[in-house]
mmCIF file of C-alpha atoms in Angstrom:
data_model
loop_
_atom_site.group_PDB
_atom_site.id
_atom_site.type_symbol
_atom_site.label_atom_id
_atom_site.label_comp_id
_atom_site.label_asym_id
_atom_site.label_seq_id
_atom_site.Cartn_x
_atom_site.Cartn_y
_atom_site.Cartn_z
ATOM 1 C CA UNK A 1 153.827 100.062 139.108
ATOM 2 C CA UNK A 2 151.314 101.065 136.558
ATOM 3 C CA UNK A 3 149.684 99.146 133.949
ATOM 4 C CA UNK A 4 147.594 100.878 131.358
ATOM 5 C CA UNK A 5 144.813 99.156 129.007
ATOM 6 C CA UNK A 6 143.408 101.427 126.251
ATOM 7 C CA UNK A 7 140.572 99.173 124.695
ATOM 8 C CA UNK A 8 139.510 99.761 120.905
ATOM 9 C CA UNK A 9 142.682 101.856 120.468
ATOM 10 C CA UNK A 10 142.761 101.788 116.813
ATOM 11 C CA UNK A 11 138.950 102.134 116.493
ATOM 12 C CA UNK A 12 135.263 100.394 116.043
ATOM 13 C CA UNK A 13 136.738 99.120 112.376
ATOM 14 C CA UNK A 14 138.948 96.683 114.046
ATOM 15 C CA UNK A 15 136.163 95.648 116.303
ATOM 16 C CA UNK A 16 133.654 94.976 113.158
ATOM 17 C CA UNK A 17 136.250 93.434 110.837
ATOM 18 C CA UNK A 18 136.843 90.769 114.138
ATOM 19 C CA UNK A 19 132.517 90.115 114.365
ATOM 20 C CA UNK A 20 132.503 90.055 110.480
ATOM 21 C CA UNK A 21 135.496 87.355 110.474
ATOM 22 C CA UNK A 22 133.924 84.940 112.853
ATOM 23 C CA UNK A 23 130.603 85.235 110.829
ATOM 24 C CA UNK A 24 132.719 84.173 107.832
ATOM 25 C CA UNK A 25 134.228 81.595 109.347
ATOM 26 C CA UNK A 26 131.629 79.995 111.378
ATOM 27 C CA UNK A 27 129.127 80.344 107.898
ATOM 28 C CA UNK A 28 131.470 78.322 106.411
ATOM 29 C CA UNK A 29 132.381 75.970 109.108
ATOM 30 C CA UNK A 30 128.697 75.242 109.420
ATOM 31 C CA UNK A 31 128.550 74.878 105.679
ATOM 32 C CA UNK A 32 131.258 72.188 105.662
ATOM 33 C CA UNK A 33 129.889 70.051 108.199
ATOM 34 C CA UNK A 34 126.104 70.081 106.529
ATOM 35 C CA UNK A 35 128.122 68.904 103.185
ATOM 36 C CA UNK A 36 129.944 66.224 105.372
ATOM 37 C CA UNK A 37 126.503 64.544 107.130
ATOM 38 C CA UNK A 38 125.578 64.538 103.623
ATOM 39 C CA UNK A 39 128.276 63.074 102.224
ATOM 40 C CA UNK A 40 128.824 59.033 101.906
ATOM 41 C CA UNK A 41 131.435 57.769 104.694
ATOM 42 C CA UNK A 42 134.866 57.864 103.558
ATOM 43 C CA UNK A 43 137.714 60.237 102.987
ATOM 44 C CA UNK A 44 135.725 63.069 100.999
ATOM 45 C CA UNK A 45 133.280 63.218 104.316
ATOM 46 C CA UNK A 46 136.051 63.328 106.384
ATOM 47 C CA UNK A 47 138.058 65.798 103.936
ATOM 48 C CA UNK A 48 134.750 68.208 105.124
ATOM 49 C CA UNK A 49 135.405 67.785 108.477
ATOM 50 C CA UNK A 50 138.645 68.941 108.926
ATOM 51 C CA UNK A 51 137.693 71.775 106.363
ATOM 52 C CA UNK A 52 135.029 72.717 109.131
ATOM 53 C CA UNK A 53 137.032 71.762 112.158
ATOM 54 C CA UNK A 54 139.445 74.263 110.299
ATOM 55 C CA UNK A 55 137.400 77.057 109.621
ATOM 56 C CA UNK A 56 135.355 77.146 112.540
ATOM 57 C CA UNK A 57 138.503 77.027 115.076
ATOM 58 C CA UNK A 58 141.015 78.559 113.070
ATOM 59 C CA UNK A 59 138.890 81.476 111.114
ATOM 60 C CA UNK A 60 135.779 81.313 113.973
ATOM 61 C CA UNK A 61 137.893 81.868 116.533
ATOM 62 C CA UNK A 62 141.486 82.499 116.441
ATOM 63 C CA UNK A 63 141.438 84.496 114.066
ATOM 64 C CA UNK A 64 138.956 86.511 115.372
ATOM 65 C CA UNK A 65 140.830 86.881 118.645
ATOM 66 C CA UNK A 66 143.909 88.119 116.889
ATOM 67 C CA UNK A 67 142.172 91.119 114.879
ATOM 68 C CA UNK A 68 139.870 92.305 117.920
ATOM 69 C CA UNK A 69 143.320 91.889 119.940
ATOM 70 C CA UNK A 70 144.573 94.404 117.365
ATOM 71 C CA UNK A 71 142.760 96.742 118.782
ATOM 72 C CA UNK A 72 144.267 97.139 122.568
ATOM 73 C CA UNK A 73 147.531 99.198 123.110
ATOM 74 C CA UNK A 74 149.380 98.155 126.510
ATOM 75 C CA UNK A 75 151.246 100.868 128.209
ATOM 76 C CA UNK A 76 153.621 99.346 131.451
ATOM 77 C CA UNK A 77 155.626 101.718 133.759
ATOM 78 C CA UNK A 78 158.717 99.457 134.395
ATOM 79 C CA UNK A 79 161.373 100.345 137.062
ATOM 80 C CA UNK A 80 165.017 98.198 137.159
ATOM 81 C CA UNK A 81 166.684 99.812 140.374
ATOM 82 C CA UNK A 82 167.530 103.256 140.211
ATOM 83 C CA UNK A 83 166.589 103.410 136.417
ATOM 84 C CA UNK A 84 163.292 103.421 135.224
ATOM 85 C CA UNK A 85 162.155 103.171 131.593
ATOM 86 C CA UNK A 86 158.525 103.209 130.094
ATOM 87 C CA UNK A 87 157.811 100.518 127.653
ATOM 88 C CA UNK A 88 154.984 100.358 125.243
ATOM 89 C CA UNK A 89 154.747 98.744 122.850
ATOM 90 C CA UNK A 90 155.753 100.371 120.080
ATOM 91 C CA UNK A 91 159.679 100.459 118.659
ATOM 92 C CA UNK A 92 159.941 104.521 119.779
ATOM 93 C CA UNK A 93 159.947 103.652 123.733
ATOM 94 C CA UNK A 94 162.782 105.684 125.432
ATOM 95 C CA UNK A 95 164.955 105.332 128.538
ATOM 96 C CA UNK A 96 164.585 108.395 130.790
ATOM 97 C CA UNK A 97 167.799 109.161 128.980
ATOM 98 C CA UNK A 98 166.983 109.615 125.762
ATOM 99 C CA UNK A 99 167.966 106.158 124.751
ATOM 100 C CA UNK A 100 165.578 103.885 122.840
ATOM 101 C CA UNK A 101 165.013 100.695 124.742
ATOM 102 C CA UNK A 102 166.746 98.827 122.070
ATOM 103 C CA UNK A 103 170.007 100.365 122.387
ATOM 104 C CA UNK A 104 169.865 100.549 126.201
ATOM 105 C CA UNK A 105 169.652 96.653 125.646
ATOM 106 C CA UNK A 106 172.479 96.252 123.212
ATOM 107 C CA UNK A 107 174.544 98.319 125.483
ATOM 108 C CA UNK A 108 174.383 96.217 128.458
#
């Protein structure tokens, strides 16, 4: 079997936009939680913490981890019994047939 990783596949741009998103996000993350030690106790302080909790976890880092993730294409070399296909991950992968995957699916 044969597994193929191609890292930064679609470039450095995806790579940059990722490090420029968790800058954003963990700017204004940090930027939420200085307003909320400032802020009297109550629901407005905590109104800044989940605005930071949000920014820094969702924008900081998941976000970031789905746009660098962009950037890897995963290749697998698949074999059912006698028939082997190669899947990618694209919508164009073909049977050894000539069949895309998607029919050889709805077929069986």
């Amino acid at each position: 079997m044969s597994h193929e990783m191609h890292h930064l596949d679609l470039g450095l741009w995806a790579l940059f936009l990722a490090y420029g998103t968790s800058i954003a996000g963990s700017f204004v993350g940090l930027s939420c939680a200085r307003r909320a030690a400032t802020t009297p106790l109550g629901p407005t302080c905590r109104r800044w913490l989940v605005m930071a909790a949000l920014s820094i976890s969702g924008v900081g880092i998941r976000m970031t981890h789905f746009i660098a993730m962009m950037g890897f294409a995963v290749s697998l070399m698949h074999y059912c019994g006698m028939a082997g296909f190669h899947a990618s991950l694209d919508s164009t992968a073909t049977t050894p047939e000539g069949a895309t995957l998607l029919d050889s699916m709805l077929q069986a």
